[in-house]
Coordinates of C-alpha atoms in Angstrom, one line a residue:
M1 CA 44.4 55.3 126.5
N2 CA 42.4 58.8 126.5
K3 CA 42.4 60.0 122.8
K4 CA 42.7 63.7 124.1
I5 CA 45.7 62.6 126.2
L6 CA 47.4 60.8 122.7
S7 CA 46.7 64.0 120.9
F8 CA 48.6 66.2 123.3
I9 CA 51.5 63.8 123.5
F10 CA 51.9 63.5 119.6
G11 CA 51.4 67.3 119.9
S12 CA 54.3 67.7 122.0
L13 CA 56.7 65.5 120.4
L14 CA 55.3 67.8 117.2
V15 CA 56.9 71.1 118.7
F16 CA 59.5 69.8 120.3
S17 CA 60.8 68.6 117.1
L18 CA 60.2 71.6 115.0
F19 CA 62.7 73.5 118.2
G20 CA 65.1 70.8 117.2
A21 CA 65.5 71.9 113.5
I22 CA 65.9 75.8 114.2
E23 CA 69.2 76.5 114.7
F24 CA 69.7 79.5 116.9
Q25 CA 72.8 81.9 116.4
E26 CA 73.8 84.0 118.7
V27 CA 74.3 87.5 117.1
S28 CA 77.9 89.4 118.2
A29 CA 77.6 92.9 119.0
A30 CA 79.8 95.3 117.2
S31 CA 82.9 96.7 118.1
M32 CA 85.5 99.0 116.8
A33 CA 89.4 99.4 117.3
V34 CA 91.2 102.4 115.5
N35 CA 94.7 102.3 114.5
V36 CA 96.7 105.3 113.6
T37 CA 100.0 105.5 111.5
T38 CA 101.8 108.0 109.6
S39 CA 103.7 109.1 107.0
A40 CA 106.8 109.5 108.7
N41 CA 107.5 105.8 109.1
N42 CA 105.7 104.9 105.7
Y43 CA 102.3 104.0 108.0
T44 CA 103.9 101.4 110.3
Q45 CA 104.3 103.1 113.2
S46 CA 102.6 106.0 115.3
Y47 CA 105.1 108.4 115.7
F48 CA 106.0 111.7 113.8
N49 CA 108.7 114.7 114.2
S50 CA 106.8 118.3 114.3
G51 CA 109.6 120.1 112.8
N52 CA 108.8 118.2 109.7
M53 CA 105.5 119.0 108.4
P54 CA 102.8 118.4 107.0
I55 CA 102.4 115.3 107.6
R56 CA 99.9 112.7 106.9
L57 CA 98.3 109.7 109.1
K58 CA 96.1 107.2 108.2
F59 CA 93.4 105.9 110.3
D60 CA 92.2 102.1 110.2
I61 CA 89.1 101.9 111.4
I62 CA 88.5 98.1 112.4
V63 CA 85.1 96.6 112.7
T64 CA 84.4 93.3 114.0
G65 CA 80.5 91.9 115.0
T66 CA 77.0 92.6 113.8
V67 CA 76.9 96.6 112.8
T68 CA 73.3 97.3 113.7
P69 CA 71.4 99.4 113.0
A70 CA 73.8 100.8 110.0
W71 CA 76.5 102.8 111.1
T72 CA 75.7 106.4 109.3
A73 CA 78.6 109.2 110.5
L74 CA 81.9 109.5 112.0
Q75 CA 84.0 112.3 114.1
I76 CA 87.8 112.9 114.1
Q77 CA 88.6 115.5 117.0
A78 CA 92.7 116.0 116.8
P79 CA 94.5 116.6 120.1
I80 CA 95.0 120.0 121.4
N81 CA 97.9 121.4 119.9
Y82 CA 97.8 119.4 116.9
V83 CA 96.4 121.4 113.8
L84 CA 94.4 119.5 111.2
A85 CA 94.9 120.8 107.0
T86 CA 91.7 123.3 106.0
E87 CA 88.4 120.7 105.6
G88 CA 88.3 121.4 101.7
S89 CA 92.0 119.9 101.2
Q90 CA 91.9 117.2 103.2
P91 CA 92.3 113.6 101.0
T92 CA 88.8 112.0 100.1
P93 CA 88.3 109.0 101.5
S94 CA 86.5 105.9 100.4
S95 CA 82.8 104.5 101.9
F96 CA 83.1 108.3 103.5
T97 CA 81.8 111.6 102.1
I98 CA 83.6 114.6 104.4
D99 CA 80.7 116.5 106.0
Y100 CA 81.6 120.0 105.6
A101 CA 78.9 121.8 107.7
T102 CA 79.9 119.7 110.7
S103 CA 83.9 119.7 110.1
T104 CA 85.8 122.3 111.7
A105 CA 89.1 121.8 110.3
N106 CA 91.0 125.5 108.5
G107 CA 94.3 124.7 109.4
V108 CA 94.7 127.7 112.0
L109 CA 92.6 126.3 115.2
D110 CA 93.9 123.2 117.4
N111 CA 91.4 120.3 118.6
A112 CA 89.4 120.5 115.4
I113 CA 86.6 118.4 114.0
M114 CA 86.9 116.4 110.8
A115 CA 83.3 115.4 110.3
Y116 CA 81.8 112.3 107.7
T117 CA 79.0 110.8 106.8
C118 CA 78.6 106.7 105.4
N119 CA 75.8 104.1 105.4
I120 CA 78.3 100.8 106.7
S121 CA 76.2 97.8 107.8
S122 CA 79.3 95.4 107.3
A123 CA 82.3 94.6 109.2
G124 CA 85.6 95.7 108.0
T125 CA 88.6 97.6 107.8
Y126 CA 87.9 101.4 106.7
T127 CA 90.6 104.1 105.9
I128 CA 90.6 107.4 106.1
Y129 CA 93.9 109.8 105.7
L130 CA 93.9 113.0 107.5
D131 CA 96.7 116.0 106.6
L132 CA 98.4 117.6 109.3
V133 CA 100.0 121.2 109.2
S134 CA 101.5 121.5 112.9
C135 CA 101.7 120.6 115.9
T136 CA 103.3 122.0 119.0
A137 CA 102.0 118.9 121.2
A138 CA 104.8 116.8 123.0
G139 CA 105.0 113.0 123.6
S140 CA 101.6 111.4 123.3
S141 CA 98.2 112.7 122.5
S142 CA 94.8 111.1 122.2
W143 CA 92.6 111.7 119.0
T144 CA 88.7 110.9 119.7
V145 CA 87.1 108.9 117.1
T146 CA 83.0 108.7 117.4
P147 CA 81.0 107.0 115.3
T148 CA 77.1 107.2 114.9
G149 CA 75.2 104.1 114.6
G150 CA 76.2 100.2 114.4
G151 CA 75.9 100.0 118.2
L152 CA 80.0 101.4 117.9
L153 CA 81.9 103.0 120.6
V154 CA 84.1 106.0 121.1
A155 CA 87.8 105.2 120.6
S156 CA 90.8 107.2 121.4
P157 CA 94.0 106.3 119.3
S158 CA 97.3 107.7 120.2
T159 CA 100.0 109.0 118.0
V160 CA 103.5 110.4 119.6
V161 CA 105.8 113.3 119.0
D162 CA 109.1 112.9 118.9
N163 CA 112.0 115.3 117.7
T164 CA 115.0 114.3 119.4
S165 CA 117.5 111.9 117.2
P166 CA 118.7 108.5 118.6
T167 CA 122.3 108.3 119.5
F168 CA 124.3 105.1 119.5
S169 CA 126.8 103.5 122.4
I170 CA 129.4 100.5 120.5
T171 CA 131.1 98.0 122.3
Y172 CA 133.4 95.8 120.9
S173 CA 134.2 92.0 121.7
K174 CA 137.7 90.8 120.7
T175 CA 140.4 88.2 122.9
P176 CA 143.0 89.1 123.5
N177 CA 142.6 92.8 123.9
V178 CA 143.8 95.8 125.7
P179 CA 141.7 98.5 127.2
G180 CA 142.0 102.1 126.7
S181 CA 143.2 104.0 129.1
P182 CA 141.4 106.3 130.2
A183 CA 138.2 104.4 130.0
T184 CA 137.2 106.6 127.2
D185 CA 140.5 105.7 124.7
P186 CA 140.0 103.2 121.9
G187 CA 140.7 99.6 123.0
T188 CA 143.3 98.0 121.0
F189 CA 143.0 94.3 119.2
G190 CA 144.9 92.1 116.3
L191 CA 143.8 90.5 113.6
G192 CA 140.4 88.1 113.1
D193 CA 137.2 88.7 113.6
I194 CA 135.7 90.9 116.0
T195 CA 132.2 91.6 117.5
I196 CA 130.6 95.0 117.2
T197 CA 127.5 95.6 119.5
I198 CA 125.5 98.5 118.9
V199 CA 122.6 99.9 121.3
T200 CA 120.5 103.0 120.3
T201 CA 118.5 105.2 122.3
D202 CA 115.7 104.9 120.2
P203 CA 114.5 102.0 118.1
I204 CA 115.5 102.0 114.6
I205 CA 112.8 101.5 112.0
A206 CA 114.6 100.3 109.4
T207 CA 117.9 99.2 107.9
P208 CA 120.9 101.3 109.4
T209 CA 123.9 101.5 107.3
I210 CA 127.3 100.6 109.4
T211 CA 130.4 101.1 107.6
V212 CA 134.2 100.2 109.1
Q213 CA 136.9 101.6 107.9
Q214 CA 140.5 100.6 108.8
Q215 CA 143.7 103.0 107.9
N216 CA 144.8 102.8 104.0
K217 CA 141.3 100.5 103.2
T218 CA 138.3 101.5 101.5
A219 CA 135.1 101.9 104.3
Q220 CA 133.4 98.5 104.1
T221 CA 129.8 98.7 104.4
L222 CA 128.2 95.6 106.5
T223 CA 125.3 93.9 105.5
Y224 CA 122.2 93.4 107.0
T225 CA 121.0 89.9 107.4
T226 CA 117.8 88.2 109.3
S227 CA 120.5 85.2 110.3
T228 CA 119.6 84.0 113.5
T229 CA 123.7 83.0 114.3
N230 CA 124.7 85.3 116.8
P231 CA 126.8 86.7 115.9
P232 CA 126.4 87.1 112.1
S233 CA 129.4 85.9 109.9
A234 CA 131.9 88.2 109.6
G235 CA 130.8 91.6 107.0
Y236 CA 127.3 91.0 108.6
F237 CA 125.1 92.4 111.1
R238 CA 121.2 91.2 112.6
T239 CA 118.6 92.6 115.0
Q240 CA 119.0 91.3 118.4
S241 CA 115.4 90.1 118.2
G242 CA 115.8 89.3 114.6
S243 CA 113.5 92.5 113.0
F244 CA 112.7 96.1 113.3
P245 CA 112.3 98.0 114.9
D246 CA 115.1 97.1 117.3
T247 CA 117.6 98.8 120.1
T248 CA 120.2 96.4 119.2
L249 CA 122.5 95.7 116.5
I250 CA 125.2 93.0 116.5
A251 CA 127.7 93.0 113.8
R252 CA 130.9 91.0 113.0
Y253 CA 134.2 92.3 111.5
S254 CA 137.2 91.0 110.4
I255 CA 140.3 92.6 111.3
T256 CA 143.2 92.1 108.4
S257 CA 146.0 94.2 107.9
T258 CA 149.2 93.5 105.3
N259 CA 152.5 93.4 107.0
G260 CA 151.1 96.2 109.2
T261 CA 149.7 98.4 106.7
N262 CA 146.5 98.7 108.0
D263 CA 147.1 99.1 111.5
G264 CA 146.2 101.8 114.0
L265 CA 142.8 103.8 114.0
A266 CA 139.8 102.2 112.8
T267 CA 136.4 103.8 112.5
V268 CA 132.8 102.6 112.7
T269 CA 129.8 104.5 111.7
I270 CA 126.0 104.3 111.9
S271 CA 123.1 106.2 110.0
A272 CA 119.9 104.7 111.1
T273 CA 116.3 106.5 111.3
D274 CA 114.2 105.8 114.4
R275 CA 110.3 105.2 114.5
A276 CA 109.6 108.9 114.1
G277 CA 112.0 109.5 111.2
N278 CA 114.8 111.0 113.0
L279 CA 118.3 110.4 111.3
G280 CA 120.9 109.8 113.8
T281 CA 124.5 109.3 113.1
T282 CA 126.2 110.4 116.7
I283 CA 128.5 107.6 118.2
N284 CA 128.9 108.1 122.0
A285 CA 132.4 108.0 123.8
G286 CA 133.2 104.7 124.9
T287 CA 132.8 104.2 129.0
G288 CA 135.3 101.0 129.6
G289 CA 137.9 101.3 127.4
L290 CA 136.4 98.8 124.7
G291 CA 133.9 101.0 123.0
G292 CA 133.2 104.5 121.3
K293 CA 133.4 105.1 117.4
Q294 CA 136.9 104.0 117.2
F295 CA 139.3 101.2 117.8
I296 CA 143.2 100.4 117.6
V297 CA 144.7 98.0 115.2
D298 CA 147.5 96.2 116.2
S299 CA 149.3 93.0 114.4
Q300 CA 152.8 93.7 115.1
C301 CA 153.2 94.1 118.4
N302 CA 156.1 91.8 119.5
K303 CA 155.5 88.9 122.2
P304 CA 158.1 88.6 125.0
T305 CA 160.1 85.7 124.3
L306 CA 163.1 84.3 126.3
N307 CA 165.6 82.5 123.9
S308 CA 168.0 81.0 126.6
P309 CA 169.0 81.4 130.4
L310 CA 171.9 83.8 129.4
D311 CA 169.0 86.4 128.2
G312 CA 167.9 86.6 131.8
A313 CA 169.6 88.1 134.7
S314 CA 170.1 87.5 138.6
Q315 CA 170.9 89.5 141.4
S316 CA 171.1 88.3 145.2
S317 CA 170.9 90.5 148.0
T318 CA 171.6 89.4 152.1
T319 CA 169.5 92.6 152.9

């Protein structure tokens, strides 16, 4: 075989071998997500009450992928009708330096900017806290988070103003029962366990306080349980989903009465906080005769009996 052909073949094999030894890795582009939470709920939700000022917001900036070139600057612009505290009083962040020349936050004007410089070339979660001194917006509003460098794009996280306290609707379940009449009146129940279902107008963020008080008894505070038993054991309550926040609570209470001394109206109370930190205690009127903030205990109602036919009466008529 011709030496030139052999040299070409061996050379080609060597090139292919070299390429086979090289491992090619795809470089993933960097991306950025921003999550905003507030001090109104211990930094678990994006809600707050605009009447409770000042308030602190936490911006978790989550960067994934390969940051190239380096990430060198960041601007956070407040929504319209959101007023940031002056730039000089804002918290000092880690991994960032406040850019006072570019920042416009002065504690008076809304829609202002807090600007920062940085030199970040790795993925990770970076946090900036901002103080808000007033807000006249309602509902959901978007922030504008603008990075410079790193191949990162603008993000628009939202916060939500909620100035309304939650209210609660309660229904009672136990058989037998006598529904109230009219339907807004409390229903009547005998002794034994009763299920109490509480539905709120806004998700509850943390464990509420629920009490039940019968006549001539100390109020019993029900205990929160993560048990999946539905309904829970007497003296306990749970969330329908198994965790917070949730809009439905299911409780169980044991009705007792000593020789009728604890009969009469029993009262349920609830104190709970929604995602914006609003405290709610109002229980709505019942609508089905078995709801509302009260129910009636009756352990002494006599059952009708017929001891003998002589206790009865009969009448005949030919007309």
